[in-house]
Amino acid sequence: MFPARLLAAAPLALVILALSGCSSVWDCTDTSAKRGEAGVRVQVEDTSGQPLGVTAEVVDWRLEPHPQVPSEGDQVHFHYGYDGTDGISGPAVDVCAVDGKRVALGCQTVHSSESRPEPDGALTGDGWLAVERPEQVAEVLLIPNDQSSERRTCEQDSKDGGGTHPPEPAGRGDQL
């Protein structure tokens, strides 16, 4: 079949391919971090589940018409805060309005870099969530997973991409 010399050289050829990076297509894997427990006040965590030393909190929320589109009826107006970050390149978390069974009615990502500094060093901000049935909103919760990661995926870059990524952003219908 194959000469013995050719068979003996095959392992060496595989080692050379591996060292040159040609085999990285076979090794590139993407995984998503497990979604953390949602709460009103959360410790923001990285993709390995380790705390970043940053706390995010829903300070308050209420239903009211958005001042720019009052004809659309009530929306969820929420205030949030971050503590433990400089706000320049800090984390981002998902905020969701949920019903009594903790099913998301509407979600968005809030970045600490979009917050305003307060005299005590905390960063605060506010946002609006448009939901189909505002009367069903029971709570506004934060998901602790840092969503600020911009790591490339295997699909985008099979040589340098891959690794653990934040979970998919929360969306309408997700059980929190």
Short mmCIF file of N, CA and C in Angstrom, two decimals:
data_model
loop_
_atom_site.label_atom_id
_atom_site.label_comp_id
_atom_site.label_asym_id
_atom_site.label_seq_id
_atom_site.Cartn_x
_atom_site.Cartn_y
_atom_site.Cartn_z
N MET A 1 0.81 -1.18 0.00
CA MET A 1 0.00 0.00 0.00
C MET A 1 0.86 1.25 0.00
N PHE A 2 1.17 1.78 1.23
CA PHE A 2 2.02 2.97 1.34
C PHE A 2 3.41 2.53 1.75
N PRO A 3 4.41 3.13 1.17
CA PRO A 3 5.78 2.79 1.58
C PRO A 3 5.98 3.16 3.06
N ALA A 4 6.81 2.40 3.74
CA ALA A 4 7.06 2.59 5.17
C ALA A 4 7.60 3.99 5.45
N ARG A 5 8.40 4.53 4.54
CA ARG A 5 8.96 5.87 4.73
C ARG A 5 7.86 6.93 4.79
N LEU A 6 6.87 6.79 3.94
CA LEU A 6 5.76 7.74 3.91
C LEU A 6 4.95 7.65 5.20
N LEU A 7 4.68 6.45 5.67
CA LEU A 7 3.93 6.28 6.91
C LEU A 7 4.71 6.84 8.10
N ALA A 8 6.01 6.69 8.10
CA ALA A 8 6.83 7.19 9.21
C ALA A 8 6.86 8.72 9.22
N ALA A 9 6.75 9.35 8.08
CA ALA A 9 6.80 10.81 8.00
C ALA A 9 5.46 11.47 8.31
N ALA A 10 4.37 10.72 8.30
CA ALA A 10 3.03 11.29 8.51
C ALA A 10 2.91 11.98 9.87
N PRO A 11 3.34 11.38 10.99
CA PRO A 11 3.22 12.09 12.27
C PRO A 11 4.00 13.41 12.29
N LEU A 12 5.18 13.42 11.65
CA LEU A 12 5.97 14.64 11.61
C LEU A 12 5.23 15.73 10.83
N ALA A 13 4.57 15.37 9.75
CA ALA A 13 3.81 16.34 8.96
C ALA A 13 2.66 16.92 9.78
N LEU A 14 1.99 16.09 10.58
CA LEU A 14 0.90 16.58 11.42
C LEU A 14 1.41 17.55 12.48
N VAL A 15 2.57 17.26 13.06
CA VAL A 15 3.16 18.16 14.06
C VAL A 15 3.49 19.50 13.42
N ILE A 16 4.05 19.49 12.24
CA ILE A 16 4.39 20.73 11.54
C ILE A 16 3.13 21.53 11.24
N LEU A 17 2.07 20.88 10.79
CA LEU A 17 0.81 21.58 10.53
C LEU A 17 0.25 22.19 11.81
N ALA A 18 0.32 21.45 12.90
CA ALA A 18 -0.22 21.95 14.18
C ALA A 18 0.57 23.17 14.65
N LEU A 19 1.88 23.11 14.55
CA LEU A 19 2.70 24.23 14.99
C LEU A 19 2.55 25.45 14.10
N SER A 20 2.24 25.24 12.84
CA SER A 20 2.10 26.38 11.93
C SER A 20 0.75 27.08 12.07
N GLY A 21 -0.15 26.48 12.82
CA GLY A 21 -1.46 27.10 12.99
C GLY A 21 -2.48 26.61 11.98
N CYS A 22 -2.10 25.76 11.07
CA CYS A 22 -3.03 25.28 10.06
C CYS A 22 -4.12 24.41 10.66
N SER A 23 -3.86 23.83 11.82
CA SER A 23 -4.88 22.97 12.42
C SER A 23 -5.83 23.74 13.31
N SER A 24 -5.62 25.06 13.47
CA SER A 24 -6.44 25.82 14.40
C SER A 24 -7.92 25.80 14.03
N VAL A 25 -8.25 25.56 12.76
CA VAL A 25 -9.64 25.48 12.36
C VAL A 25 -10.30 24.33 13.11
N TRP A 26 -9.58 23.24 13.30
CA TRP A 26 -10.14 22.08 13.98
C TRP A 26 -10.27 22.32 15.49
N ASP A 27 -9.45 23.21 16.05
CA ASP A 27 -9.43 23.43 17.49
C ASP A 27 -10.33 24.58 17.94
N CYS A 28 -10.79 25.41 17.05
CA CYS A 28 -11.55 26.59 17.43
C CYS A 28 -12.94 26.17 17.92
N THR A 29 -13.25 26.55 19.16
CA THR A 29 -14.57 26.24 19.70
C THR A 29 -15.13 27.47 20.39
N ASP A 30 -16.40 27.67 20.25
CA ASP A 30 -17.12 28.74 20.93
C ASP A 30 -18.04 28.11 21.97
N THR A 31 -18.05 28.69 23.14
CA THR A 31 -19.00 28.27 24.16
C THR A 31 -19.62 29.54 24.74
N SER A 32 -20.77 29.38 25.32
CA SER A 32 -21.43 30.50 25.97
C SER A 32 -21.46 30.26 27.47
N ALA A 33 -21.23 31.32 28.24
CA ALA A 33 -21.29 31.22 29.69
C ALA A 33 -22.74 30.92 30.10
N LYS A 34 -22.87 30.31 31.25
CA LYS A 34 -24.20 30.04 31.81
C LYS A 34 -24.77 31.36 32.32
N ARG A 35 -26.04 31.60 32.04
CA ARG A 35 -26.70 32.82 32.49
C ARG A 35 -26.80 32.79 34.02
N GLY A 36 -26.39 33.89 34.65
CA GLY A 36 -26.45 34.01 36.10
C GLY A 36 -27.86 34.29 36.59
N GLU A 37 -28.02 34.23 37.90
CA GLU A 37 -29.32 34.46 38.53
C GLU A 37 -29.68 35.94 38.49
N ALA A 38 -30.82 36.25 37.91
CA ALA A 38 -31.28 37.64 37.81
C ALA A 38 -31.72 38.15 39.17
N GLY A 39 -31.52 39.44 39.39
CA GLY A 39 -31.95 40.05 40.63
C GLY A 39 -32.03 41.56 40.50
N VAL A 40 -32.54 42.20 41.54
CA VAL A 40 -32.62 43.66 41.57
C VAL A 40 -31.23 44.24 41.79
N ARG A 41 -30.40 43.53 42.55
CA ARG A 41 -29.01 43.93 42.81
C ARG A 41 -28.13 42.71 42.55
N VAL A 42 -27.15 42.85 41.65
CA VAL A 42 -26.31 41.71 41.27
C VAL A 42 -24.83 42.09 41.30
N GLN A 43 -23.99 41.09 41.55
CA GLN A 43 -22.55 41.22 41.39
C GLN A 43 -22.26 40.85 39.94
N VAL A 44 -21.71 41.77 39.16
CA VAL A 44 -21.43 41.51 37.76
C VAL A 44 -20.32 40.48 37.68
N GLU A 45 -20.49 39.49 36.77
CA GLU A 45 -19.52 38.41 36.66
C GLU A 45 -19.00 38.27 35.24
N ASP A 46 -17.76 37.77 35.15
CA ASP A 46 -17.15 37.55 33.84
C ASP A 46 -17.66 36.24 33.25
N THR A 47 -17.11 35.84 32.10
CA THR A 47 -17.61 34.66 31.40
C THR A 47 -17.32 33.37 32.15
N SER A 48 -16.39 33.39 33.11
CA SER A 48 -16.13 32.18 33.90
C SER A 48 -16.96 32.16 35.18
N GLY A 49 -17.82 33.17 35.37
CA GLY A 49 -18.67 33.22 36.55
C GLY A 49 -18.03 33.90 37.75
N GLN A 50 -16.84 34.48 37.57
CA GLN A 50 -16.14 35.14 38.66
C GLN A 50 -16.59 36.60 38.78
N PRO A 51 -16.80 37.08 40.01
CA PRO A 51 -17.20 38.48 40.20
C PRO A 51 -16.13 39.44 39.71
N LEU A 52 -16.57 40.55 39.12
CA LEU A 52 -15.66 41.58 38.63
C LEU A 52 -15.40 42.67 39.67
N GLY A 53 -16.07 42.59 40.83
CA GLY A 53 -15.95 43.64 41.83
C GLY A 53 -16.85 44.82 41.53
N VAL A 54 -17.85 44.61 40.69
CA VAL A 54 -18.78 45.66 40.30
C VAL A 54 -20.19 45.20 40.66
N THR A 55 -20.95 46.10 41.25
CA THR A 55 -22.35 45.82 41.58
C THR A 55 -23.23 46.65 40.66
N ALA A 56 -24.30 46.03 40.16
CA ALA A 56 -25.31 46.75 39.38
C ALA A 56 -26.63 46.59 40.12
N GLU A 57 -27.44 47.66 40.09
CA GLU A 57 -28.68 47.64 40.85
C GLU A 57 -29.77 48.43 40.13
N VAL A 58 -31.00 47.89 40.17
CA VAL A 58 -32.16 48.64 39.72
C VAL A 58 -32.58 49.47 40.92
N VAL A 59 -32.45 50.78 40.82
CA VAL A 59 -32.75 51.68 41.93
C VAL A 59 -34.26 51.86 42.08
N ASP A 60 -34.94 52.08 40.97
CA ASP A 60 -36.39 52.15 40.98
C ASP A 60 -36.92 52.03 39.56
N TRP A 61 -38.22 51.86 39.45
CA TRP A 61 -38.88 51.79 38.15
C TRP A 61 -40.34 52.17 38.32
N ARG A 62 -40.94 52.59 37.22
CA ARG A 62 -42.36 52.93 37.23
C ARG A 62 -42.89 52.87 35.80
N LEU A 63 -44.19 52.79 35.70
CA LEU A 63 -44.85 52.81 34.40
C LEU A 63 -45.30 54.24 34.13
N GLU A 64 -44.95 54.75 32.97
CA GLU A 64 -45.37 56.09 32.57
C GLU A 64 -45.14 56.26 31.08
N PRO A 65 -45.83 57.20 30.46
CA PRO A 65 -45.60 57.45 29.03
C PRO A 65 -44.21 58.04 28.81
N HIS A 66 -43.57 57.59 27.76
CA HIS A 66 -42.27 58.16 27.38
C HIS A 66 -42.52 59.59 26.90
N PRO A 67 -41.74 60.58 27.37
CA PRO A 67 -42.01 61.97 26.98
C PRO A 67 -41.92 62.24 25.48
N GLN A 68 -41.16 61.42 24.75
CA GLN A 68 -41.03 61.67 23.31
C GLN A 68 -42.13 60.99 22.50
N VAL A 69 -42.77 59.99 23.07
CA VAL A 69 -43.85 59.29 22.36
C VAL A 69 -45.00 58.98 23.33
N PRO A 70 -45.59 60.00 23.92
CA PRO A 70 -46.65 59.76 24.91
C PRO A 70 -47.86 59.03 24.34
N SER A 71 -48.07 59.12 23.04
CA SER A 71 -49.23 58.47 22.43
C SER A 71 -49.11 56.94 22.45
N GLU A 72 -47.93 56.42 22.70
CA GLU A 72 -47.73 54.97 22.74
C GLU A 72 -48.13 54.38 24.09
N GLY A 73 -48.54 55.20 25.04
CA GLY A 73 -48.98 54.69 26.33
C GLY A 73 -47.82 54.44 27.28
N ASP A 74 -48.12 53.74 28.35
CA ASP A 74 -47.11 53.49 29.38
C ASP A 74 -45.98 52.59 28.89
N GLN A 75 -44.80 52.95 29.34
CA GLN A 75 -43.60 52.14 29.16
C GLN A 75 -42.95 52.01 30.53
N VAL A 76 -41.95 51.15 30.61
CA VAL A 76 -41.23 50.95 31.87
C VAL A 76 -40.05 51.91 31.91
N HIS A 77 -40.08 52.86 32.85
CA HIS A 77 -38.99 53.80 33.05
C HIS A 77 -38.23 53.33 34.28
N PHE A 78 -36.96 52.98 34.09
CA PHE A 78 -36.17 52.44 35.20
C PHE A 78 -34.91 53.26 35.42
N HIS A 79 -34.44 53.27 36.67
CA HIS A 79 -33.17 53.89 37.05
C HIS A 79 -32.27 52.80 37.58
N TYR A 80 -31.01 52.86 37.21
CA TYR A 80 -30.05 51.84 37.63
C TYR A 80 -28.77 52.50 38.11
N GLY A 81 -27.96 51.73 38.79
CA GLY A 81 -26.68 52.23 39.26
C GLY A 81 -25.61 51.16 39.17
N TYR A 82 -24.38 51.59 38.99
CA TYR A 82 -23.20 50.72 39.02
C TYR A 82 -22.29 51.24 40.12
N ASP A 83 -21.69 50.34 40.86
CA ASP A 83 -20.73 50.71 41.88
C ASP A 83 -19.50 49.82 41.70
N GLY A 84 -18.32 50.42 41.75
CA GLY A 84 -17.08 49.66 41.63
C GLY A 84 -16.44 49.72 40.26
N THR A 85 -16.89 50.61 39.40
CA THR A 85 -16.29 50.75 38.07
C THR A 85 -16.06 52.22 37.77
N ASP A 86 -15.08 52.48 36.91
CA ASP A 86 -14.79 53.87 36.56
C ASP A 86 -15.75 54.41 35.50
N GLY A 87 -16.49 53.52 34.85
CA GLY A 87 -17.47 53.95 33.86
C GLY A 87 -16.90 54.20 32.48
N ILE A 88 -15.61 54.14 32.33
CA ILE A 88 -15.01 54.40 31.02
C ILE A 88 -15.05 53.14 30.15
N SER A 89 -14.60 52.04 30.70
CA SER A 89 -14.60 50.80 29.92
C SER A 89 -15.18 49.67 30.74
N GLY A 90 -16.14 49.99 31.56
CA GLY A 90 -16.70 49.01 32.48
C GLY A 90 -17.67 48.05 31.83
N PRO A 91 -18.31 47.26 32.68
CA PRO A 91 -19.19 46.20 32.19
C PRO A 91 -20.55 46.71 31.71
N ALA A 92 -21.31 45.78 31.18
CA ALA A 92 -22.68 46.02 30.73
C ALA A 92 -23.50 44.80 31.14
N VAL A 93 -24.74 45.04 31.57
CA VAL A 93 -25.62 43.93 31.94
C VAL A 93 -26.97 44.11 31.27
N ASP A 94 -27.70 43.01 31.16
CA ASP A 94 -29.06 43.06 30.62
C ASP A 94 -30.02 43.44 31.73
N VAL A 95 -30.98 44.29 31.40
CA VAL A 95 -32.06 44.65 32.31
C VAL A 95 -33.36 44.22 31.64
N CYS A 96 -34.23 43.58 32.44
CA CYS A 96 -35.48 43.05 31.88
C CYS A 96 -36.66 43.38 32.77
N ALA A 97 -37.76 43.76 32.15
CA ALA A 97 -39.04 43.87 32.84
C ALA A 97 -39.64 42.47 32.78
N VAL A 98 -40.08 41.96 33.95
CA VAL A 98 -40.61 40.60 34.01
C VAL A 98 -42.00 40.60 34.63
N ASP A 99 -42.75 39.54 34.34
CA ASP A 99 -44.07 39.37 34.96
C ASP A 99 -43.91 38.65 36.29
N GLY A 100 -45.02 38.28 36.90
CA GLY A 100 -45.00 37.63 38.20
C GLY A 100 -44.32 36.27 38.22
N LYS A 101 -44.17 35.64 37.05
CA LYS A 101 -43.49 34.34 36.96
C LYS A 101 -42.04 34.49 36.49
N ARG A 102 -41.56 35.73 36.45
CA ARG A 102 -40.19 36.06 36.02
C ARG A 102 -39.93 35.74 34.55
N VAL A 103 -40.95 35.88 33.74
CA VAL A 103 -40.81 35.75 32.29
C VAL A 103 -40.57 37.15 31.74
N ALA A 104 -39.51 37.29 30.94
CA ALA A 104 -39.14 38.60 30.41
C ALA A 104 -40.19 39.11 29.43
N LEU A 105 -40.60 40.36 29.67
CA LEU A 105 -41.55 41.03 28.79
C LEU A 105 -40.83 41.98 27.83
N GLY A 106 -39.61 42.36 28.18
CA GLY A 106 -38.79 43.24 27.36
C GLY A 106 -37.43 43.40 28.03
N CYS A 107 -36.37 43.46 27.25
CA CYS A 107 -35.02 43.55 27.80
C CYS A 107 -34.16 44.47 26.94
N GLN A 108 -33.11 44.98 27.55
CA GLN A 108 -32.07 45.71 26.82
C GLN A 108 -30.79 45.65 27.64
N THR A 109 -29.69 45.98 27.03
CA THR A 109 -28.40 46.00 27.70
C THR A 109 -28.09 47.42 28.14
N VAL A 110 -27.63 47.58 29.40
CA VAL A 110 -27.23 48.90 29.89
C VAL A 110 -25.73 48.86 30.20
N HIS A 111 -25.01 49.80 29.62
CA HIS A 111 -23.56 49.89 29.76
C HIS A 111 -23.18 50.88 30.86
N SER A 112 -22.24 50.48 31.69
CA SER A 112 -21.81 51.40 32.74
C SER A 112 -21.17 52.65 32.14
N SER A 113 -20.61 52.53 30.95
CA SER A 113 -19.97 53.68 30.31
C SER A 113 -21.00 54.73 29.87
N GLU A 114 -22.28 54.38 29.84
CA GLU A 114 -23.33 55.33 29.48
C GLU A 114 -23.95 55.98 30.71
N SER A 115 -23.42 55.66 31.89
CA SER A 115 -23.95 56.18 33.15
C SER A 115 -23.30 57.51 33.49
N ARG A 116 -23.95 58.22 34.45
CA ARG A 116 -23.44 59.50 34.91
C ARG A 116 -22.83 59.33 36.31
N PRO A 117 -21.69 59.96 36.57
CA PRO A 117 -21.09 59.86 37.91
C PRO A 117 -21.86 60.68 38.95
N GLU A 118 -22.02 60.11 40.12
CA GLU A 118 -22.66 60.79 41.26
C GLU A 118 -21.57 61.23 42.23
N PRO A 119 -21.86 62.17 43.13
CA PRO A 119 -20.85 62.64 44.09
C PRO A 119 -20.24 61.52 44.94
N ASP A 120 -21.01 60.46 45.22
CA ASP A 120 -20.48 59.36 46.04
C ASP A 120 -19.64 58.37 45.25
N GLY A 121 -19.44 58.61 43.96
CA GLY A 121 -18.62 57.74 43.13
C GLY A 121 -19.42 56.71 42.34
N ALA A 122 -20.68 56.53 42.68
CA ALA A 122 -21.51 55.58 41.95
C ALA A 122 -21.85 56.15 40.57
N LEU A 123 -22.20 55.28 39.67
CA LEU A 123 -22.64 55.68 38.33
C LEU A 123 -24.12 55.36 38.21
N THR A 124 -24.90 56.29 37.72
CA THR A 124 -26.33 56.06 37.58
C THR A 124 -26.80 56.38 36.17
N GLY A 125 -27.91 55.80 35.82
CA GLY A 125 -28.51 56.06 34.52
C GLY A 125 -29.96 55.66 34.55
N ASP A 126 -30.64 55.92 33.46
CA ASP A 126 -32.02 55.49 33.35
C ASP A 126 -32.28 55.04 31.93
N GLY A 127 -33.35 54.30 31.78
CA GLY A 127 -33.71 53.80 30.46
C GLY A 127 -35.19 53.51 30.40
N TRP A 128 -35.63 53.14 29.22
CA TRP A 128 -37.03 52.85 28.96
C TRP A 128 -37.14 51.49 28.28
N LEU A 129 -38.12 50.72 28.72
CA LEU A 129 -38.43 49.45 28.08
C LEU A 129 -39.87 49.51 27.58
N ALA A 130 -40.04 49.31 26.29
CA ALA A 130 -41.38 49.25 25.72
C ALA A 130 -41.82 47.78 25.79
N VAL A 131 -42.94 47.53 26.44
CA VAL A 131 -43.47 46.18 26.54
C VAL A 131 -44.91 46.20 26.03
N GLU A 132 -45.36 45.07 25.49
CA GLU A 132 -46.70 45.00 24.91
C GLU A 132 -47.80 45.21 25.96
N ARG A 133 -47.62 44.64 27.13
CA ARG A 133 -48.66 44.72 28.18
C ARG A 133 -48.03 45.24 29.46
N PRO A 134 -47.85 46.54 29.59
CA PRO A 134 -47.18 47.11 30.76
C PRO A 134 -47.83 46.73 32.09
N GLU A 135 -49.13 46.49 32.09
CA GLU A 135 -49.81 46.13 33.34
C GLU A 135 -49.34 44.79 33.89
N GLN A 136 -48.65 43.99 33.08
CA GLN A 136 -48.14 42.70 33.54
C GLN A 136 -46.79 42.81 34.24
N VAL A 137 -46.12 43.95 34.16
CA VAL A 137 -44.80 44.09 34.75
C VAL A 137 -44.89 44.01 36.27
N ALA A 138 -44.14 43.07 36.84
CA ALA A 138 -44.11 42.89 38.30
C ALA A 138 -42.79 43.37 38.88
N GLU A 139 -41.71 43.31 38.08
CA GLU A 139 -40.38 43.67 38.56
C GLU A 139 -39.49 44.04 37.39
N VAL A 140 -38.40 44.71 37.71
CA VAL A 140 -37.35 44.96 36.73
C VAL A 140 -36.09 44.37 37.32
N LEU A 141 -35.47 43.43 36.58
CA LEU A 141 -34.33 42.67 37.08
C LEU A 141 -33.11 42.85 36.19
N LEU A 142 -31.94 42.64 36.79
CA LEU A 142 -30.67 42.66 36.07
C LEU A 142 -30.12 41.24 36.00
N ILE A 143 -29.45 40.93 34.92
CA ILE A 143 -28.78 39.64 34.77
C ILE A 143 -27.29 39.92 34.95
N PRO A 144 -26.61 39.19 35.84
CA PRO A 144 -25.25 39.55 36.24
C PRO A 144 -24.14 39.36 35.20
N ASN A 145 -24.40 38.65 34.12
CA ASN A 145 -23.35 38.38 33.15
C ASN A 145 -22.91 39.64 32.42
N ASP A 146 -21.59 39.90 32.43
CA ASP A 146 -21.04 41.05 31.71
C ASP A 146 -21.24 40.85 30.22
N GLN A 147 -21.95 41.76 29.58
CA GLN A 147 -22.25 41.68 28.15
C GLN A 147 -21.32 42.57 27.32
N SER A 148 -20.27 43.13 27.94
CA SER A 148 -19.42 44.07 27.21
C SER A 148 -18.34 43.38 26.38
N SER A 149 -18.19 42.08 26.52
CA SER A 149 -17.14 41.35 25.81
C SER A 149 -17.34 41.41 24.30
N GLU A 150 -16.28 41.71 23.60
CA GLU A 150 -16.32 41.78 22.14
C GLU A 150 -15.42 40.72 21.52
N ARG A 151 -15.23 39.58 22.20
CA ARG A 151 -14.34 38.54 21.69
C ARG A 151 -14.85 38.00 20.36
N ARG A 152 -13.93 37.75 19.48
CA ARG A 152 -14.29 37.24 18.17
C ARG A 152 -14.68 35.76 18.27
N THR A 153 -15.63 35.37 17.45
CA THR A 153 -16.09 33.99 17.43
C THR A 153 -15.29 33.19 16.40
N CYS A 154 -15.42 31.88 16.44
CA CYS A 154 -14.76 31.02 15.45
C CYS A 154 -15.26 31.35 14.05
N GLU A 155 -16.55 31.66 13.94
CA GLU A 155 -17.11 31.98 12.64
C GLU A 155 -16.48 33.25 12.07
N GLN A 156 -16.20 34.22 12.94
CA GLN A 156 -15.60 35.48 12.50
C GLN A 156 -14.11 35.32 12.23
N ASP A 157 -13.43 34.52 13.02
CA ASP A 157 -11.98 34.37 12.90
C ASP A 157 -11.57 33.02 13.47
N SER A 158 -11.48 32.02 12.60
CA SER A 158 -11.21 30.66 13.06
C SER A 158 -9.82 30.49 13.66
N LYS A 159 -8.90 31.39 13.35
CA LYS A 159 -7.55 31.28 13.90
C LYS A 159 -7.44 31.91 15.28
N ASP A 160 -8.00 33.10 15.47
CA ASP A 160 -7.86 33.81 16.74
C ASP A 160 -9.15 33.89 17.55
N GLY A 161 -10.26 33.44 17.00
CA GLY A 161 -11.53 33.51 17.71
C GLY A 161 -11.70 32.36 18.67
N GLY A 162 -12.90 32.23 19.17
CA GLY A 162 -13.22 31.11 20.04
C GLY A 162 -13.11 31.47 21.51
N GLY A 163 -13.45 30.50 22.33
CA GLY A 163 -13.41 30.70 23.76
C GLY A 163 -14.81 30.87 24.32
N THR A 164 -14.85 31.26 25.58
CA THR A 164 -16.14 31.44 26.25
C THR A 164 -16.63 32.86 26.02
N HIS A 165 -17.88 32.98 25.66
CA HIS A 165 -18.52 34.26 25.39
C HIS A 165 -19.66 34.46 26.38
N PRO A 166 -20.11 35.70 26.56
CA PRO A 166 -21.28 35.91 27.42
C PRO A 166 -22.48 35.14 26.86
N PRO A 167 -23.46 34.83 27.71
CA PRO A 167 -24.66 34.18 27.17
C PRO A 167 -25.37 35.12 26.21
N GLU A 168 -26.23 34.56 25.38
CA GLU A 168 -27.01 35.40 24.48
C GLU A 168 -27.76 36.44 25.32
N PRO A 169 -27.87 37.66 24.82
CA PRO A 169 -28.65 38.67 25.57
C PRO A 169 -30.06 38.16 25.84
N ALA A 170 -30.59 38.52 26.99
CA ALA A 170 -31.93 38.09 27.35
C ALA A 170 -32.94 38.75 26.42
N GLY A 171 -34.05 38.10 26.22
CA GLY A 171 -35.08 38.64 25.36
C GLY A 171 -36.48 38.27 25.81
N ARG A 172 -37.45 38.84 25.16
CA ARG A 172 -38.86 38.59 25.49
C ARG A 172 -39.13 37.09 25.50
N GLY A 173 -39.77 36.64 26.57
CA GLY A 173 -40.14 35.23 26.69
C GLY A 173 -39.15 34.39 27.47
N ASP A 174 -37.94 34.92 27.75
CA ASP A 174 -36.95 34.16 28.51
C ASP A 174 -37.40 34.04 29.97
N GLN A 175 -37.20 32.88 30.54
CA GLN A 175 -37.50 32.66 31.95
C GLN A 175 -36.29 33.07 32.77
N LEU A 176 -36.47 34.04 33.65
CA LEU A 176 -35.37 34.51 34.48
C LEU A 176 -35.56 34.03 35.90
#
